[in-house]
Tab-separated table of C-alpha atoms and ligand atoms in Angstrom:
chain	number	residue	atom	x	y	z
A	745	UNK	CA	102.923	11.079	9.646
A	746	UNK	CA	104.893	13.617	11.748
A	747	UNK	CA	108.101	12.337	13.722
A	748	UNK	CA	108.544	14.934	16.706
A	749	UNK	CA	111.569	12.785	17.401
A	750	UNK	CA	113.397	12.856	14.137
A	751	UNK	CA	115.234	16.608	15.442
A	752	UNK	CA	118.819	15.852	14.603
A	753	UNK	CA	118.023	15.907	11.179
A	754	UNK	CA	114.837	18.232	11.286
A	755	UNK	CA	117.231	21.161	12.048
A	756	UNK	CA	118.496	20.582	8.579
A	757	UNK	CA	115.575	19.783	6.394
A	758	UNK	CA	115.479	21.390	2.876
A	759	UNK	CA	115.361	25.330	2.468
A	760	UNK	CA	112.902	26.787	-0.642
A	761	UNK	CA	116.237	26.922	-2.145
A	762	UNK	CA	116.921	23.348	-1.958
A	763	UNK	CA	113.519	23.285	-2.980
A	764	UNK	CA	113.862	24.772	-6.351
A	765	UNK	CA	117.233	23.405	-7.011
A	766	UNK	CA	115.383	20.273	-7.079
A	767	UNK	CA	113.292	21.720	-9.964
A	768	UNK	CA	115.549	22.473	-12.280
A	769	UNK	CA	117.146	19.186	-12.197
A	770	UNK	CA	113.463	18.407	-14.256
A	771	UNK	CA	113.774	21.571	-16.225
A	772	UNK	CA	115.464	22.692	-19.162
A	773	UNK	CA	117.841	25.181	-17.204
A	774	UNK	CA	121.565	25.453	-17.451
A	775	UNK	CA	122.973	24.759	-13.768
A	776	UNK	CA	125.788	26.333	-12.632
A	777	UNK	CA	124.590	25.565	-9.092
A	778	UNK	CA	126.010	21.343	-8.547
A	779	UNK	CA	129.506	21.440	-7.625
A	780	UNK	CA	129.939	19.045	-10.636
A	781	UNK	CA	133.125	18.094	-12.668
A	782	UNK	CA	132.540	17.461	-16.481
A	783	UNK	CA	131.389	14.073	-16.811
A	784	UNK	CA	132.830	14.309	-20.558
A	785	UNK	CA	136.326	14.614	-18.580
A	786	UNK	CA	135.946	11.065	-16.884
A	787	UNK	CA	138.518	8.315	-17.978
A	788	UNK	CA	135.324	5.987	-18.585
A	789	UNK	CA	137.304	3.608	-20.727
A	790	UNK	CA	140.534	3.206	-17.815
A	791	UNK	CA	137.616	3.264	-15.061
A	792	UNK	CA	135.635	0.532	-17.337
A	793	UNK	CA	138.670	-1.652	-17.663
A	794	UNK	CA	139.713	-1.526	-13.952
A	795	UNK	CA	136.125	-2.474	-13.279
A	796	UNK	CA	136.464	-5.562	-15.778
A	797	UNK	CA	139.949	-6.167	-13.964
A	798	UNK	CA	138.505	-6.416	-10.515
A	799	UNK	CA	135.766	-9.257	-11.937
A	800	UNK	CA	138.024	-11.239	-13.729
A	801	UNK	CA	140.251	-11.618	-10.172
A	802	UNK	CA	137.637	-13.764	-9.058
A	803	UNK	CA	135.404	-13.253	-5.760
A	804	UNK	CA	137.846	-12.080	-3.110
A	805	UNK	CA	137.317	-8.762	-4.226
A	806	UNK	CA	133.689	-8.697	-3.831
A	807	UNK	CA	134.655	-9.839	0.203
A	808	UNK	CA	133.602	-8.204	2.869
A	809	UNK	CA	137.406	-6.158	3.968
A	810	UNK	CA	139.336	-4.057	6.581
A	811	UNK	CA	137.756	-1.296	7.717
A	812	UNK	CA	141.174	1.084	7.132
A	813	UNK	CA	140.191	0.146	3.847
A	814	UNK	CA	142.552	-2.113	0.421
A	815	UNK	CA	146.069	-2.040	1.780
A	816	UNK	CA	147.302	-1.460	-1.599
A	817	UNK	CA	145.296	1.690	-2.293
A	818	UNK	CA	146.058	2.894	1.420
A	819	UNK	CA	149.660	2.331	-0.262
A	820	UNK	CA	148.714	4.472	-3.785
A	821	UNK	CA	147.304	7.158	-1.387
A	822	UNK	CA	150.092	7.394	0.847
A	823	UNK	CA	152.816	7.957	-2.313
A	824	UNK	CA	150.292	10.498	-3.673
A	825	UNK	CA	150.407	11.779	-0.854
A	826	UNK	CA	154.579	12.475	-0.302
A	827	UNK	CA	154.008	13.931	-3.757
A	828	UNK	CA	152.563	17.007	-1.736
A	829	UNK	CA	154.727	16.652	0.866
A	830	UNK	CA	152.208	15.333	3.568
A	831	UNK	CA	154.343	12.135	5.242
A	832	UNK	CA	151.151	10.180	5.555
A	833	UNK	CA	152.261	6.452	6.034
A	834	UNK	CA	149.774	3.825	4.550
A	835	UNK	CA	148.765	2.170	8.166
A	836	UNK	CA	147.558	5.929	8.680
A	837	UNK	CA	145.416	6.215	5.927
A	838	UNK	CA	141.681	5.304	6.217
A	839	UNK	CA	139.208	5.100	2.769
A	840	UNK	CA	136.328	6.343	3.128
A	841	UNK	CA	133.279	6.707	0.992
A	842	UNK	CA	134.531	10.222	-0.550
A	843	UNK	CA	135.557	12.825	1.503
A	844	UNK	CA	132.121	13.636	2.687
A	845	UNK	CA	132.239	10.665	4.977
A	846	UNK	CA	135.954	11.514	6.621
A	847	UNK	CA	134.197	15.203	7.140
A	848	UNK	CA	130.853	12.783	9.159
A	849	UNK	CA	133.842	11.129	11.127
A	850	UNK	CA	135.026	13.300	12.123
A	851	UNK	CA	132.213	14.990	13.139
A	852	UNK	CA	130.939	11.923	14.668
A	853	UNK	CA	134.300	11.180	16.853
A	854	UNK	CA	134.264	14.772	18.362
A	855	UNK	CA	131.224	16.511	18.742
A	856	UNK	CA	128.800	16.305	21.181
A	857	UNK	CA	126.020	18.604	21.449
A	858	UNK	CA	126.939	22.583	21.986
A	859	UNK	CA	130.474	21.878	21.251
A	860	UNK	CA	132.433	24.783	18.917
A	861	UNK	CA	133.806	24.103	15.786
A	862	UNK	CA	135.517	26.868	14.252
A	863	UNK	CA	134.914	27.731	10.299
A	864	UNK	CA	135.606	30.343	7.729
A	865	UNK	CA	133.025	32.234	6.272
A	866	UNK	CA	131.384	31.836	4.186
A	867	UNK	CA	132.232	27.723	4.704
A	868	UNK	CA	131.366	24.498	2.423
A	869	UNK	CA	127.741	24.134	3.258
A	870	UNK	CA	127.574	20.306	3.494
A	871	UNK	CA	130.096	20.439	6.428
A	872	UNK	CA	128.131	22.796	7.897
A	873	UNK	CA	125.400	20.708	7.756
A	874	UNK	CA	127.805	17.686	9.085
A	875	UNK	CA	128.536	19.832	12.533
A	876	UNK	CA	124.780	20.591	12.554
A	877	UNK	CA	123.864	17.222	12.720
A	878	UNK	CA	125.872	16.824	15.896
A	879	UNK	CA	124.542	19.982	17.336
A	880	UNK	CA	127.401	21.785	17.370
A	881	UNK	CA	128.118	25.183	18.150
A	882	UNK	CA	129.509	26.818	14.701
A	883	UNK	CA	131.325	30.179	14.768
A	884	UNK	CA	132.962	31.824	12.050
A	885	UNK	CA	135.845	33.100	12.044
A	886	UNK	CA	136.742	36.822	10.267
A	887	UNK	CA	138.751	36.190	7.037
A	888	UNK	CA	139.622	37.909	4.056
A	889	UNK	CA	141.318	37.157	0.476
A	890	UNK	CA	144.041	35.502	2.094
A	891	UNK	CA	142.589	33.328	4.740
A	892	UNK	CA	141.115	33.655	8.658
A	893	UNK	CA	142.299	36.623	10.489
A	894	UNK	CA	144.963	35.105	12.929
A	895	UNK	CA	144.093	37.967	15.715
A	896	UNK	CA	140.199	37.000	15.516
A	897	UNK	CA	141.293	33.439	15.185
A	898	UNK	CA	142.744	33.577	18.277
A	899	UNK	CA	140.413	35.238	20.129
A	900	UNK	CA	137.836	32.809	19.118
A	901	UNK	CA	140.071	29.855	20.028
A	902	UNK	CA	140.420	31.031	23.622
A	903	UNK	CA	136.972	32.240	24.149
A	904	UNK	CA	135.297	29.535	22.463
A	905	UNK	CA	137.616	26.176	23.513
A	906	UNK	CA	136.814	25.046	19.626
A	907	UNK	CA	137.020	20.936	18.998
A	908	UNK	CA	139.001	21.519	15.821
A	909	UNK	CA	139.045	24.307	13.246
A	910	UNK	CA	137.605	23.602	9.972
A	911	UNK	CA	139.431	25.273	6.705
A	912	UNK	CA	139.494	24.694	3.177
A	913	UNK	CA	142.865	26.557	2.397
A	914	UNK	CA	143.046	25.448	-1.166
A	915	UNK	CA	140.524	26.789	-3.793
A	916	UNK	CA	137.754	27.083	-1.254
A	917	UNK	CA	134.250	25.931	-1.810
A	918	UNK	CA	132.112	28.216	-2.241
A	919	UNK	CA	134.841	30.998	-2.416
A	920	UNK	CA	137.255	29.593	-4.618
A	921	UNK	CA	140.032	31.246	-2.275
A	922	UNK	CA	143.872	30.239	-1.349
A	923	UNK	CA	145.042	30.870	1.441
A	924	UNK	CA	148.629	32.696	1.916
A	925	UNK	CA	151.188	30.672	2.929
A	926	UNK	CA	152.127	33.305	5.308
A	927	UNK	CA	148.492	32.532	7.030
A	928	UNK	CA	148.616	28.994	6.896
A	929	UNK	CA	151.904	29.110	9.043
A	930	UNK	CA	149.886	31.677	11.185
A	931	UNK	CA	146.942	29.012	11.698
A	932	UNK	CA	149.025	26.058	12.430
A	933	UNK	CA	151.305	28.201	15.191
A	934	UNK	CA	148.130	29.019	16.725
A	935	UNK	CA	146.534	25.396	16.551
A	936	UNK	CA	149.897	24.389	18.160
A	937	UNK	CA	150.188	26.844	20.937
A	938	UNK	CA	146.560	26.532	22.079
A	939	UNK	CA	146.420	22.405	21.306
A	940	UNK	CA	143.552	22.611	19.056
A	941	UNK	CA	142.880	20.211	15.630
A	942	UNK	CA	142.365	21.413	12.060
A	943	UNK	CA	140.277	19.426	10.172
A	944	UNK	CA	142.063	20.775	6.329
A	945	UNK	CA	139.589	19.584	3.675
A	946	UNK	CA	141.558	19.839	0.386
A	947	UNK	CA	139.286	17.808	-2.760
A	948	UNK	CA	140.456	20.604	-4.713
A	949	UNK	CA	143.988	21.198	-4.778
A	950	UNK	CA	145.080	19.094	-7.952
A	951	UNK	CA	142.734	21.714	-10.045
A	952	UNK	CA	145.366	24.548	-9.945
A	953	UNK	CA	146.029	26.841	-12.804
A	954	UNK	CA	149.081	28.399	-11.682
A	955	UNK	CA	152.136	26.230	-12.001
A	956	UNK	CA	153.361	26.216	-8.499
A	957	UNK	CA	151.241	24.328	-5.849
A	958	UNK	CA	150.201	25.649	-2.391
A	959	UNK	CA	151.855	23.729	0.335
A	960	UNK	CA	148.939	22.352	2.433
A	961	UNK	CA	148.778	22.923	6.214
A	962	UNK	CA	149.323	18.720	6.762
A	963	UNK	CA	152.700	19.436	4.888
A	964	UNK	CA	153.812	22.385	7.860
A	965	UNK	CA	152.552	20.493	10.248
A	966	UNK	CA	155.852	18.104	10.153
A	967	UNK	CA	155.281	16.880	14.104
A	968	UNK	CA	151.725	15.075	12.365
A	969	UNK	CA	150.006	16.075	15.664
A	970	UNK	CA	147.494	18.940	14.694
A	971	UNK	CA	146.272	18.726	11.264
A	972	UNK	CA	144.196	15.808	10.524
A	973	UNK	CA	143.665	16.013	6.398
A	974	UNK	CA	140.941	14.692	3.581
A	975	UNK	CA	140.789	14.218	0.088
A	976	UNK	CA	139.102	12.430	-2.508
A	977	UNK	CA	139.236	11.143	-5.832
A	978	UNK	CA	135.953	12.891	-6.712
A	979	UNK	CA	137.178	16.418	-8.430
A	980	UNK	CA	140.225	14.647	-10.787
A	981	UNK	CA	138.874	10.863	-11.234
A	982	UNK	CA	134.976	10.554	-10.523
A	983	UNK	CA	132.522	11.374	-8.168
A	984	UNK	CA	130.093	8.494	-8.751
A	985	UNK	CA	133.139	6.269	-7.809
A	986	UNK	CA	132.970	7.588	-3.855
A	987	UNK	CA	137.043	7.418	-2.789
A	988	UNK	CA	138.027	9.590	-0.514
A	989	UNK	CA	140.398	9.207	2.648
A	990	UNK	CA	141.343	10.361	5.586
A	991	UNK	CA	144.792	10.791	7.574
A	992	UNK	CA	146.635	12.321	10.491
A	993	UNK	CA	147.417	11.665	14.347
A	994	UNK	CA	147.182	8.055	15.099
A	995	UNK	CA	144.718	8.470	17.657
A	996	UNK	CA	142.093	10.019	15.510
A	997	UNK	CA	142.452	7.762	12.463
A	998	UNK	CA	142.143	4.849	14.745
A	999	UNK	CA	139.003	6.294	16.396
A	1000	UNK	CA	137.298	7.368	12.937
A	1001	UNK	CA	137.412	3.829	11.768
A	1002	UNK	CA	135.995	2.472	14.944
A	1003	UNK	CA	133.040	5.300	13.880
A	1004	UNK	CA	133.295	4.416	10.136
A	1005	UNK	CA	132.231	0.588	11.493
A	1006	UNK	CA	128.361	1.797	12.560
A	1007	UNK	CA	128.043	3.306	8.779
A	1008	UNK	CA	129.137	1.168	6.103
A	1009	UNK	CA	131.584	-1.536	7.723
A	1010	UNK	CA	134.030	-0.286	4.630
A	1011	UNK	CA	133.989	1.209	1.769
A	1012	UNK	CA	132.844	-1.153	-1.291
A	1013	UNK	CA	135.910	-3.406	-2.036
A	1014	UNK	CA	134.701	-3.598	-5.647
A	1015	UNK	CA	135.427	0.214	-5.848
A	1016	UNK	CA	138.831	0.427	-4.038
A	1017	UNK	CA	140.618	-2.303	-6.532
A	1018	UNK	CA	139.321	-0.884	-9.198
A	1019	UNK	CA	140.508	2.162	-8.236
A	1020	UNK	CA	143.936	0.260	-6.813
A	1021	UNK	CA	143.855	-1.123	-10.998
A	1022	UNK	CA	143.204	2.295	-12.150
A	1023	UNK	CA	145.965	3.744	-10.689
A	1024	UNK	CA	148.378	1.453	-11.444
A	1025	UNK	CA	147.771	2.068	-15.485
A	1026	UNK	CA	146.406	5.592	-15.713
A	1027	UNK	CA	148.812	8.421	-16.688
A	1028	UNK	CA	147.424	10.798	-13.945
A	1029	UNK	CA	149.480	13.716	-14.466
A	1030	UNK	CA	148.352	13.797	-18.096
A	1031	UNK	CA	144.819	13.557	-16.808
A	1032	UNK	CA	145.373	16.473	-14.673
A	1033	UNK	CA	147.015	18.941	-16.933
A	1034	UNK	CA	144.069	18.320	-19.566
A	1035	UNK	CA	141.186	18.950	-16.699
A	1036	UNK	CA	143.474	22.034	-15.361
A	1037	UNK	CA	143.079	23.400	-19.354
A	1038	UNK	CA	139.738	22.654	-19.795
A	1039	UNK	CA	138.561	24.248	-16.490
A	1040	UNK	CA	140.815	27.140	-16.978
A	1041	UNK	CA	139.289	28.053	-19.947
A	1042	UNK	CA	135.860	27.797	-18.849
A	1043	UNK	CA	136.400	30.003	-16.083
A	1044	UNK	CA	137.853	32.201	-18.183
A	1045	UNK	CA	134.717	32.235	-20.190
A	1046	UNK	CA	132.397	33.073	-17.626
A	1047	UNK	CA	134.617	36.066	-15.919
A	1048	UNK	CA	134.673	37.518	-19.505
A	1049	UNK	CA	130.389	37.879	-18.799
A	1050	UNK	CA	131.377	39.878	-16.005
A	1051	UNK	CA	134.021	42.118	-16.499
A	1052	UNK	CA	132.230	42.867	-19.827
A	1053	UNK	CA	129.194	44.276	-17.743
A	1054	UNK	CA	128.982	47.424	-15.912
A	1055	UNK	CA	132.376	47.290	-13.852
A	1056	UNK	CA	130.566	48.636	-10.442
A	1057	UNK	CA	128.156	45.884	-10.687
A	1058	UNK	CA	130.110	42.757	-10.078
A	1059	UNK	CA	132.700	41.751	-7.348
A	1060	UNK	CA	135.050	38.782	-7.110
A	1061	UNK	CA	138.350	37.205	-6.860
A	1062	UNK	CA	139.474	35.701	-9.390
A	1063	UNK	CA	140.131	31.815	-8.406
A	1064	UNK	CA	143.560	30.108	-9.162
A	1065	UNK	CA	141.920	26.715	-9.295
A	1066	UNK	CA	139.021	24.792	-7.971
A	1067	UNK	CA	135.530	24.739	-9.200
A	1068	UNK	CA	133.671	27.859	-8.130
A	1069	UNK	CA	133.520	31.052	-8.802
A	1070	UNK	CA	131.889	33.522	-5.801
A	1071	UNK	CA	130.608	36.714	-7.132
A	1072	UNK	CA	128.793	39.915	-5.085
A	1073	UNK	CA	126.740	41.929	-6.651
A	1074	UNK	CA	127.153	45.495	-5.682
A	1075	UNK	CA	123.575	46.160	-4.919
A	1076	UNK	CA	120.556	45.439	-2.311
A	1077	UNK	CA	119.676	42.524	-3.820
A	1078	UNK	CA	118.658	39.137	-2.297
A	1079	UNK	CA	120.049	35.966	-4.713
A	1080	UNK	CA	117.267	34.044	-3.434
A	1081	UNK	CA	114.735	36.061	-5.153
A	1082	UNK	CA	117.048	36.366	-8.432
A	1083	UNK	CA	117.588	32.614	-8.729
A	1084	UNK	CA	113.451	32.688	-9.059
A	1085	UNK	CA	113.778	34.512	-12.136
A	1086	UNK	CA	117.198	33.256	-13.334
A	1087	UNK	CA	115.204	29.835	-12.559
A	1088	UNK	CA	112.625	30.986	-15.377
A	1089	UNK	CA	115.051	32.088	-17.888
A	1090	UNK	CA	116.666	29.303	-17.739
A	1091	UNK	CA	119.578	29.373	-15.605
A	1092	UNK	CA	120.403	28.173	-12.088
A	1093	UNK	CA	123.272	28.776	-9.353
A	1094	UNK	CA	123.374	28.410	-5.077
A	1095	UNK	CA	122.513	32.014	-3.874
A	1096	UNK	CA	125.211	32.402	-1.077
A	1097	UNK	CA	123.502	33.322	2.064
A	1098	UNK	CA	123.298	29.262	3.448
A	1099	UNK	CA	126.531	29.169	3.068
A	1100	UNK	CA	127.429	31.538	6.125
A	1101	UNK	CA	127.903	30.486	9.556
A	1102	UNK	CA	127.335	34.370	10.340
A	1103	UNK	CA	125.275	37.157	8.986
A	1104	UNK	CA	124.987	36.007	5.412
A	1105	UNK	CA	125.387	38.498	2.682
A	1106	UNK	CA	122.118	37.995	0.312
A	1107	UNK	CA	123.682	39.454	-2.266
A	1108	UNK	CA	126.068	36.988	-3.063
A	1109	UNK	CA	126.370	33.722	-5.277
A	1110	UNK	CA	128.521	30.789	-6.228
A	1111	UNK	CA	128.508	29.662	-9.530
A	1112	UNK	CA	130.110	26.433	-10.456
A	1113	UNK	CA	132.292	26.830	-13.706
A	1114	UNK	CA	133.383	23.218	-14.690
A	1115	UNK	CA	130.141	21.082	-15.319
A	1116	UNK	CA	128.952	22.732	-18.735
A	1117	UNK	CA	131.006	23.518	-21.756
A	1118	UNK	CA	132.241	26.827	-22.797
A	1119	UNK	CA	129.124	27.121	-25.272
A	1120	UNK	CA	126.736	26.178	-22.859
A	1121	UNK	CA	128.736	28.878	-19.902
A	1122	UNK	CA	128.086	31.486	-22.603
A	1123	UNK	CA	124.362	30.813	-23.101
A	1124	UNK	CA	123.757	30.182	-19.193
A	1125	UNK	CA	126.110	33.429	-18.791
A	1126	UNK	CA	123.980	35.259	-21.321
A	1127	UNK	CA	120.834	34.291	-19.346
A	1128	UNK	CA	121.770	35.103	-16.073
A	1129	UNK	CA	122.562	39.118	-17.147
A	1130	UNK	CA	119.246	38.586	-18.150
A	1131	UNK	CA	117.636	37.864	-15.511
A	1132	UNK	CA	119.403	40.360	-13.158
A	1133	UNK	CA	118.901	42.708	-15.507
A	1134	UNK	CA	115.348	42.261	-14.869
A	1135	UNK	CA	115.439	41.719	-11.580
A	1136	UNK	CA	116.972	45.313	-11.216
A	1137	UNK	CA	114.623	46.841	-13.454
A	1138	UNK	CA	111.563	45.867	-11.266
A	1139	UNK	CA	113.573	47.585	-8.429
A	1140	UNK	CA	113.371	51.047	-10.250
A	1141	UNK	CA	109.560	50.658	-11.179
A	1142	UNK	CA	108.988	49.595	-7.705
B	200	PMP	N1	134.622	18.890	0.696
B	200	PMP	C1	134.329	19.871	-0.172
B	200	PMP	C2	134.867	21.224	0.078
B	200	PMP	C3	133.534	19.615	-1.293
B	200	PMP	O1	133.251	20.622	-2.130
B	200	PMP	C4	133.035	18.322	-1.500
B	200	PMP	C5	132.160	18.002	-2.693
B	200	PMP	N2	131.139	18.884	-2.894
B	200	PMP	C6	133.361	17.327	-0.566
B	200	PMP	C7	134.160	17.648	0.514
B	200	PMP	C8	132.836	15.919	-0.682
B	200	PMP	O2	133.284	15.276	-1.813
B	200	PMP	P1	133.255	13.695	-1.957
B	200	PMP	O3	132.452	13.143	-0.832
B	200	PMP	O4	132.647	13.438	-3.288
B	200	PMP	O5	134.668	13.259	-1.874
């Protein structure tokens, strides 16, 4: 059955990368490819006894509730929030089912069809796929280690009359970058002198492994009017448990939960308390500086694969938190075709050309750093040489 008028979503339907990604979920391959935290990291036992907590309240909590979402978790979110300096109150705060869904929201509050949105590049694919869906116009905007270019930024705003500007400035996905404070302040001058939103999408923040923490753009932006900011409890607590939020100008948040109500009505109730009795016990901080550890060593694991190879061979920068690690390989080579053979011996990652909202650059990759162990990095590490190794071979027979 073919449906000719299914073409919102059509225009996104799976790539032969998406394809194969699907295989090796049935495979025996070691994926660096999901954007996965360690599931070996989750509190199960705090998340298993908030869970037990929210049954043993009795059935208001399995209730149909507000929109905005628990007021006492809008409450947990907002304090969390002062902690990094963003003067979010509660009433301003609106759950949603992980940060995916605040990125749909918005998405589904601004965009009509052919409208700009403005994104780095390379940019976090599903977002791209969000604007797609709404038939936006994407451009990207030139950046380099330390964040857009604010002369091409500008350029782009005034030529292009972008609905908002969508950044990750904190340990990008896929790039793993930070932006300079220095170019943050650049970006929010320019969002303020040509009235234009940023959308800052910051799930990744808490996973720093330098002690001090970037200041995010919802923090400069002390008026509240031009930043409007998401973040989720996916990266530090658990995906599966689908908490993420939403805050900013009044307007918007109002006008995302009237959108939120065609989707889900709210986000499960069940899942906020828990998360409201989770909180209230769990010695985050703790929590944090173990995952921060853990994933700091496993990065440092897999950078020791490259630097010990062939020192023309590999480019990256080296991330300061986050999940990813984004690697070119200094040669005409198309990922696509290496994750094929990577695929068969036994190893996976996302090539990096979807990930552009330009010309992509085939010969980069992501790989994702904090799902496996160190072991496991070394033997998927150890694999993937392999594979380019033979991939480059073929090239000189050819
Ligand atoms: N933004 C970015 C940059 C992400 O990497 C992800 C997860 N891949 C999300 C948003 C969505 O996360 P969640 O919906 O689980 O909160």
């Amino acid at each position: 059955m073919v449906y000719p008028f299914a073409t919102r979503v059509q225009s996104i339907t799976s790539s032969a990368v998406r394809d194969l990604l699907r295989i090796i979920q049935s495979r025996d391959v070691i994926s660096f490819a999901g954007g996965l935290p360690d599931e070996g990291l989750f509190p199960v036992q705090e998340l298993e006894l908030a869970y037990q907590k929210v049954f043993l309240s009795g059935g208001k909590s399995l209730q149909y509730g507000p929109t905005e979402g628990d007021s006492e978790l809008r409450l947990l979110i907002s304090e969390r929030l002062k902690e990094k300096g963003i003067a979010a109150s509660h009433e301003n705060i609106l759950v949603t089912t992980g940060s995916q869904q605040a990125i749909d929201l918005v998405a589904k509050v601004f965009l009509s069809p052919g409208d700009t949105v403005l994104v780095e590049d390379p940019a976090y694919l599903a977002a791209l796929q969000a604007f797609n869906i709404y038939e936006a116009n994407i451009i990207a905007v030139q950046s380099d280690a330390d964040g857009m270019i604010p002369e091409d930024l500008e350029e782009k705003i005034v030529t292009h009359r972008p609905k908002f500007i969508y950044v990750i400035p904190t340990f990008s996905n896929p790039q793993g970058k930070v932006w300079s404070k220095k170019r943050r302040e650049a970006l929010l001058n320019l969002a303020v002198k040509h009235n234009v939103l940023i959308v800052e999408d910051d799930p990744y923040s808490d996973l720093r492994f330098t002690d001090e923490a970037p200041i995010p753009l919802a923090a400069i932006d002390t008026l509240g009017k031009h930043v409007l900011y998401t973040s989720t409890f996916s990266k530090t607590v658990a995906p599966g448990v689908r908490i993420g939020w939403l805050t900013g100008p009044t307007e918007v948040i109002r006008m995302s939960a009237l959108a939120k109500q065609s989707s889900d009505l709210h986000t499960s109730t069940i899942d906020q308390r828990a998360m409201c009795y989770f909180l209230q016990d769990f010695p985050m901080q703790q929590h944090l500086y173990r995952l921060r550890e853990q994933y700091k060593q496993r990065l440092d694991v897999m950078q020791a694969y490259l630097k010990k190879s062939d020192p023309n061979l590999f480019q990256w920068v080296e991330p300061k938190g986050g999940m990813f690690l984004w690697v070119s390989i200094n040669r005409e080579i198309d990922t696509a075709d290496l994750l094929k053979v990577a695929v068969e011996e036994g190893v996976a990652f996302v090539p990096g050309a979807p990930f552009f909202a330009s010309q992509p650059q085939t010969n980069t990759l992501r790989l994702n750093y904090t799902h496996a162990s160190p072991e496991v990095i070394e033997m998927g590490m150890c694999r993937l040489m392999a594979a380019l190794d033979k991939v480059l071979a073929s090239r000189v027979h050819d």
